[in-house]
Amino acid sequence: MLRCDLCKRGCLGVLPLFRGLKATDIQDIKQLVRHRSYEKGEMVVREGDELFGLHIVEAGQAKAFTQNTQGKEYTLRLLQVGDFYGELALIAPMKAPSSLQALTRLKLCSIDGQELRQYLLAHPAAALSILEAMAVRLRQSERLTEELGLLDSRQRVAALLLQLGERQGRSTPEGLKLQLELSRTELANLVGLRQETLSRCLAEFARSGWIKTLGHKTIYITDADALRRIREP
């Protein structure tokens, strides 16, 4: 079986879900990893389908989203290298709570939930470590939701830009460049805003000289300190 970049670099062991495992457990779990590539726009998982295991982003970007009964789409998460989706399926078979779609050409490392459960039944210490990591992730998600509710629209947009800058920004003479794969509506979904509100905040930041926009897909952060000052509640 070909080893992906994450396997070659040993990054599986630094993912939050597996960070507490022994080196021997990491080596064993690596043998369960399967690799697959997806083209831009291709669906990886559809909401409501059986979710069979964990997907880890090796390269590219993906989005997790849900749809209401009228078909309106709400973007929940942007996944980049090292991010993962479907960890609850490692504990028990379940329906996918959201869809997962490739935003760019995408490479995933996937671990079948049934295979991992069989391994964990024979290695209870590893099972406990993964459960503890999942509990931490759940608490972090709840805290993030609570904190987001305390921020106004300007603070939410500033926080989003800073987060994107830290994760995917590229330094250029014009500033920290963000090459976005999400639409303005999808970006707004990430921070619980309407698209019009997000666009209004971006326009204000641009007038103030804190960012520069180029079309709808490119943003340069020109004054990160100003955004940090706005972000603070």
mmCIF file of C-alpha atoms in Angstrom:
data_model
loop_
_atom_site.group_PDB
_atom_site.id
_atom_site.type_symbol
_atom_site.label_atom_id
_atom_site.label_comp_id
_atom_site.label_asym_id
_atom_site.label_seq_id
_atom_site.Cartn_x
_atom_site.Cartn_y
_atom_site.Cartn_z
ATOM 1 C CA MET A 1 0.000 0.000 0.000
ATOM 2 C CA LEU A 2 1.348 3.437 -0.875
ATOM 3 C CA ARG A 3 2.096 5.690 2.065
ATOM 4 C CA CYS A 4 0.785 9.219 1.894
ATOM 5 C CA ASP A 5 2.628 12.359 2.940
ATOM 6 C CA LEU A 6 1.005 12.290 6.368
ATOM 7 C CA CYS A 7 2.224 8.736 6.931
ATOM 8 C CA LYS A 8 5.736 9.503 5.683
ATOM 9 C CA ARG A 9 6.042 12.509 7.991
ATOM 10 C CA GLY A 10 4.553 10.644 10.941
ATOM 11 C CA CYS A 11 1.818 13.267 11.204
ATOM 12 C CA LEU A 12 -0.843 10.711 12.116
ATOM 13 C CA GLY A 13 0.615 10.677 15.604
ATOM 14 C CA VAL A 14 0.367 14.444 16.073
ATOM 15 C CA LEU A 15 -3.302 14.673 15.115
ATOM 16 C CA PRO A 16 -5.301 15.519 18.267
ATOM 17 C CA LEU A 17 -7.309 12.307 18.006
ATOM 18 C CA PHE A 18 -4.206 10.089 18.124
ATOM 19 C CA ARG A 19 -1.716 12.280 19.980
ATOM 20 C CA GLY A 20 -1.982 10.321 23.234
ATOM 21 C CA LEU A 21 -1.357 6.912 21.674
ATOM 22 C CA LYS A 22 1.807 4.884 22.069
ATOM 23 C CA ALA A 23 4.182 4.685 19.091
ATOM 24 C CA THR A 24 3.302 1.008 18.642
ATOM 25 C CA ASP A 25 -0.419 1.840 18.420
ATOM 26 C CA ILE A 26 0.304 4.550 15.847
ATOM 27 C CA GLN A 27 2.252 2.090 13.720
ATOM 28 C CA ASP A 28 -0.572 -0.448 13.903
ATOM 29 C CA ILE A 29 -3.251 2.119 13.011
ATOM 30 C CA LYS A 30 -1.206 3.300 10.026
ATOM 31 C CA GLN A 31 -1.776 -0.122 8.520
ATOM 32 C CA LEU A 32 -5.534 0.574 8.519
ATOM 33 C CA VAL A 33 -5.207 3.791 6.492
ATOM 34 C CA ARG A 34 -6.527 3.843 2.932
ATOM 35 C CA HIS A 35 -5.916 6.653 0.442
ATOM 36 C CA ARG A 36 -8.168 8.230 -2.157
ATOM 37 C CA SER A 37 -8.180 11.321 -4.348
ATOM 38 C CA TYR A 38 -11.152 13.494 -5.330
ATOM 39 C CA GLU A 39 -11.575 16.162 -7.974
ATOM 40 C CA LYS A 40 -12.796 19.673 -7.212
ATOM 41 C CA GLY A 41 -16.550 19.623 -6.572
ATOM 42 C CA GLU A 42 -16.712 15.867 -6.016
ATOM 43 C CA MET A 43 -18.743 14.637 -3.059
ATOM 44 C CA VAL A 44 -16.910 12.565 -0.471
ATOM 45 C CA VAL A 45 -19.832 12.000 1.911
ATOM 46 C CA ARG A 46 -23.493 12.929 1.566
ATOM 47 C CA GLU A 47 -25.576 13.965 4.545
ATOM 48 C CA GLY A 48 -27.667 11.036 5.767
ATOM 49 C CA ASP A 49 -25.476 8.353 4.174
ATOM 50 C CA GLU A 50 -23.816 5.705 6.297
ATOM 51 C CA LEU A 51 -20.614 7.118 7.759
ATOM 52 C CA PHE A 52 -18.105 4.294 7.855
ATOM 53 C CA GLY A 53 -15.020 5.941 9.279
ATOM 54 C CA LEU A 54 -12.617 8.822 9.670
ATOM 55 C CA HIS A 55 -11.354 11.020 6.815
ATOM 56 C CA ILE A 56 -8.129 13.025 7.268
ATOM 57 C CA VAL A 57 -7.127 15.704 4.743
ATOM 58 C CA GLU A 58 -3.690 14.918 3.303
ATOM 59 C CA ALA A 59 -3.746 17.652 0.644
ATOM 60 C CA GLY A 60 -6.257 20.212 -0.629
ATOM 61 C CA GLN A 61 -9.376 21.675 0.951
ATOM 62 C CA ALA A 62 -12.917 20.461 1.606
ATOM 63 C CA LYS A 63 -16.059 21.834 3.183
ATOM 64 C CA ALA A 64 -18.569 20.226 5.515
ATOM 65 C CA PHE A 65 -22.095 21.514 5.011
ATOM 66 C CA THR A 66 -25.728 20.738 5.658
ATOM 67 C CA GLN A 67 -28.953 21.609 3.833
ATOM 68 C CA ASN A 68 -32.387 22.512 5.111
ATOM 69 C CA THR A 69 -35.639 21.105 3.761
ATOM 70 C CA GLN A 70 -35.767 23.863 1.126
ATOM 71 C CA GLY A 71 -32.315 22.878 -0.124
ATOM 72 C CA LYS A 72 -30.524 25.937 1.256
ATOM 73 C CA GLU A 73 -26.913 25.127 2.055
ATOM 74 C CA TYR A 74 -25.111 26.085 5.274
ATOM 75 C CA THR A 75 -21.340 25.705 5.437
ATOM 76 C CA LEU A 76 -20.213 24.345 8.807
ATOM 77 C CA ARG A 77 -16.460 23.853 8.492
ATOM 78 C CA LEU A 78 -13.531 24.418 6.193
ATOM 79 C CA LEU A 79 -11.157 21.451 6.242
ATOM 80 C CA GLN A 80 -7.483 21.804 5.305
ATOM 81 C CA VAL A 81 -4.360 19.660 5.651
ATOM 82 C CA GLY A 82 -4.452 17.706 8.924
ATOM 83 C CA ASP A 83 -8.152 18.361 9.615
ATOM 84 C CA PHE A 84 -10.446 15.374 9.984
ATOM 85 C CA TYR A 85 -14.114 14.474 9.574
ATOM 86 C CA GLY A 86 -16.208 11.586 10.870
ATOM 87 C CA GLU A 87 -14.429 10.769 14.123
ATOM 88 C CA LEU A 88 -17.671 9.679 15.816
ATOM 89 C CA ALA A 89 -17.941 6.824 13.304
ATOM 90 C CA LEU A 90 -14.840 5.349 14.934
ATOM 91 C CA ILE A 91 -16.958 4.640 18.018
ATOM 92 C CA ALA A 92 -20.173 3.379 16.425
ATOM 93 C CA PRO A 93 -21.796 3.210 12.949
ATOM 94 C CA MET A 94 -23.848 6.316 12.275
ATOM 95 C CA LYS A 95 -25.461 8.475 9.609
ATOM 96 C CA ALA A 96 -23.388 11.366 8.294
ATOM 97 C CA PRO A 97 -24.595 14.558 10.067
ATOM 98 C CA SER A 98 -23.354 16.694 7.164
ATOM 99 C CA SER A 99 -21.977 16.423 3.638
ATOM 100 C CA LEU A 100 -18.293 16.629 2.752
ATOM 101 C CA GLN A 101 -17.260 18.067 -0.631
ATOM 102 C CA ALA A 102 -13.876 18.737 -2.247
ATOM 103 C CA LEU A 103 -13.200 22.449 -2.805
ATOM 104 C CA THR A 104 -9.956 21.701 -4.645
ATOM 105 C CA ARG A 105 -8.275 18.540 -5.820
ATOM 106 C CA LEU A 106 -8.366 16.575 -2.584
ATOM 107 C CA LYS A 107 -6.353 13.721 -1.095
ATOM 108 C CA LEU A 108 -7.732 11.913 1.937
ATOM 109 C CA CYS A 109 -6.442 9.322 4.369
ATOM 110 C CA SER A 110 -9.386 7.234 5.566
ATOM 111 C CA ILE A 111 -9.675 4.736 8.408
ATOM 112 C CA ASP A 112 -12.555 2.253 8.438
ATOM 113 C CA GLY A 113 -14.471 2.531 11.697
ATOM 114 C CA GLN A 114 -15.154 -1.185 12.037
ATOM 115 C CA GLU A 115 -11.498 -2.086 11.565
ATOM 116 C CA LEU A 116 -10.399 0.474 14.134
ATOM 117 C CA ARG A 117 -13.061 -0.639 16.622
ATOM 118 C CA GLN A 118 -11.792 -4.199 16.378
ATOM 119 C CA TYR A 119 -8.285 -2.950 17.091
ATOM 120 C CA LEU A 120 -9.435 -0.840 20.040
ATOM 121 C CA LEU A 121 -11.317 -3.765 21.610
ATOM 122 C CA ALA A 122 -7.975 -5.525 21.875
ATOM 123 C CA HIS A 123 -6.152 -2.366 23.024
ATOM 124 C CA PRO A 124 -8.288 -0.692 25.750
ATOM 125 C CA ALA A 125 -5.619 1.874 26.666
ATOM 126 C CA ALA A 126 -5.637 3.154 23.081
ATOM 127 C CA ALA A 127 -9.454 3.220 23.121
ATOM 128 C CA LEU A 128 -9.477 5.321 26.301
ATOM 129 C CA SER A 129 -6.936 7.753 24.847
ATOM 130 C CA ILE A 130 -9.084 8.314 21.735
ATOM 131 C CA LEU A 131 -12.247 8.790 23.834
ATOM 132 C CA GLU A 132 -10.457 11.391 25.970
ATOM 133 C CA ALA A 133 -9.305 13.224 22.834
ATOM 134 C CA MET A 134 -12.857 13.232 21.459
ATOM 135 C CA ALA A 135 -14.156 14.659 24.740
ATOM 136 C CA VAL A 136 -11.600 17.478 24.550
ATOM 137 C CA ARG A 137 -12.599 18.242 20.952
ATOM 138 C CA LEU A 138 -16.275 18.374 21.965
ATOM 139 C CA ARG A 139 -15.545 20.787 24.813
ATOM 140 C CA GLN A 140 -13.494 22.987 22.489
ATOM 141 C CA SER A 141 -16.326 23.041 19.943
ATOM 142 C CA GLU A 142 -18.855 24.010 22.613
ATOM 143 C CA ARG A 143 -16.559 26.755 23.934
ATOM 144 C CA LEU A 144 -16.003 28.119 20.426
ATOM 145 C CA THR A 145 -19.768 28.298 19.867
ATOM 146 C CA GLU A 146 -20.227 30.118 23.162
ATOM 147 C CA GLU A 147 -17.429 32.589 22.387
ATOM 148 C CA LEU A 148 -18.784 33.256 18.890
ATOM 149 C CA GLY A 149 -22.105 34.212 20.396
ATOM 150 C CA LEU A 150 -20.401 36.974 22.420
ATOM 151 C CA LEU A 151 -18.799 38.639 19.372
ATOM 152 C CA ASP A 152 -20.446 41.216 17.141
ATOM 153 C CA SER A 153 -20.312 40.972 13.347
ATOM 154 C CA ARG A 154 -17.080 42.989 12.954
ATOM 155 C CA GLN A 155 -15.325 40.877 15.572
ATOM 156 C CA ARG A 156 -16.484 37.655 13.922
ATOM 157 C CA VAL A 157 -15.201 38.704 10.497
ATOM 158 C CA ALA A 158 -11.886 39.884 11.949
ATOM 159 C CA ALA A 159 -11.486 36.576 13.798
ATOM 160 C CA LEU A 160 -12.284 34.629 10.616
ATOM 161 C CA LEU A 161 -9.706 36.523 8.573
ATOM 162 C CA LEU A 162 -7.028 36.055 11.215
ATOM 163 C CA GLN A 163 -7.771 32.350 11.479
ATOM 164 C CA LEU A 164 -7.594 31.916 7.707
ATOM 165 C CA GLY A 165 -4.394 33.920 7.647
ATOM 166 C CA GLU A 166 -2.765 31.714 10.258
ATOM 167 C CA ARG A 167 -3.773 28.521 8.486
ATOM 168 C CA GLN A 168 -3.395 29.288 4.800
ATOM 169 C CA GLY A 169 -2.012 32.814 4.397
ATOM 170 C CA ARG A 170 0.989 33.398 2.141
ATOM 171 C CA SER A 171 3.313 36.340 2.728
ATOM 172 C CA THR A 172 3.594 38.729 -0.227
ATOM 173 C CA PRO A 173 4.810 42.327 -0.667
ATOM 174 C CA GLU A 174 1.141 43.406 -0.644
ATOM 175 C CA GLY A 175 0.316 41.627 2.603
ATOM 176 C CA LEU A 176 -0.759 38.200 3.811
ATOM 177 C CA LYS A 177 -2.547 36.668 0.829
ATOM 178 C CA LEU A 178 -5.674 34.550 1.295
ATOM 179 C CA GLN A 179 -6.718 32.593 -1.784
ATOM 180 C CA LEU A 180 -10.256 31.570 -0.914
ATOM 181 C CA GLU A 181 -12.112 28.538 -2.223
ATOM 182 C CA LEU A 182 -15.327 29.356 -0.365
ATOM 183 C CA SER A 183 -17.896 31.851 -1.614
ATOM 184 C CA ARG A 184 -18.819 34.908 0.440
ATOM 185 C CA THR A 185 -22.019 33.151 1.515
ATOM 186 C CA GLU A 186 -20.059 30.105 2.665
ATOM 187 C CA LEU A 187 -17.608 32.275 4.582
ATOM 188 C CA ALA A 188 -20.502 34.054 6.263
ATOM 189 C CA ASN A 189 -21.991 30.691 7.282
ATOM 190 C CA LEU A 190 -18.778 29.822 9.123
ATOM 191 C CA VAL A 191 -19.286 32.705 11.554
ATOM 192 C CA GLY A 192 -23.076 32.750 11.663
ATOM 193 C CA LEU A 193 -23.623 35.887 9.581
ATOM 194 C CA ARG A 194 -25.582 36.843 6.487
ATOM 195 C CA GLN A 195 -23.586 37.314 3.304
ATOM 196 C CA GLU A 196 -24.559 40.998 3.183
ATOM 197 C CA THR A 197 -23.194 41.570 6.702
ATOM 198 C CA LEU A 198 -19.904 39.859 5.878
ATOM 199 C CA SER A 199 -19.504 41.917 2.696
ATOM 200 C CA ARG A 200 -20.261 45.136 4.588
ATOM 201 C CA CYS A 201 -17.576 44.343 7.176
ATOM 202 C CA LEU A 202 -15.034 43.471 4.474
ATOM 203 C CA ALA A 203 -15.784 46.744 2.701
ATOM 204 C CA GLU A 204 -15.281 48.665 5.949
ATOM 205 C CA PHE A 205 -11.981 46.893 6.628
ATOM 206 C CA ALA A 206 -10.830 47.663 3.085
ATOM 207 C CA ARG A 207 -11.717 51.372 3.433
ATOM 208 C CA SER A 208 -9.744 51.470 6.671
ATOM 209 C CA GLY A 209 -6.708 49.988 4.941
ATOM 210 C CA TRP A 210 -6.636 46.810 7.024
ATOM 211 C CA ILE A 211 -7.291 44.492 4.072
ATOM 212 C CA LYS A 212 -7.326 44.670 0.298
ATOM 213 C CA THR A 213 -9.715 42.599 -1.798
ATOM 214 C CA LEU A 214 -9.179 41.390 -5.337
ATOM 215 C CA GLY A 215 -12.444 40.036 -6.694
ATOM 216 C CA HIS A 216 -14.332 37.653 -4.418
ATOM 217 C CA LYS A 217 -11.639 35.002 -4.004
ATOM 218 C CA THR A 218 -8.514 36.924 -2.978
ATOM 219 C CA ILE A 219 -7.958 38.979 0.163
ATOM 220 C CA TYR A 220 -4.717 40.578 1.359
ATOM 221 C CA ILE A 221 -4.420 41.237 5.088
ATOM 222 C CA THR A 222 -2.421 44.453 5.258
ATOM 223 C CA ASP A 223 -2.826 45.290 8.965
ATOM 224 C CA ALA A 224 -3.233 42.155 11.086
ATOM 225 C CA ASP A 225 -2.733 44.136 14.305
ATOM 226 C CA ALA A 226 -5.820 46.219 13.554
ATOM 227 C CA LEU A 227 -7.852 43.048 13.024
ATOM 228 C CA ARG A 228 -6.567 41.652 16.314
ATOM 229 C CA ARG A 229 -7.678 44.785 18.125
ATOM 230 C CA ILE A 230 -11.147 44.426 16.633
ATOM 231 C CA ARG A 231 -11.314 40.719 17.469
ATOM 232 C CA GLU A 232 -10.806 41.208 21.200
ATOM 233 C CA PRO A 233 -14.221 41.144 22.927
#
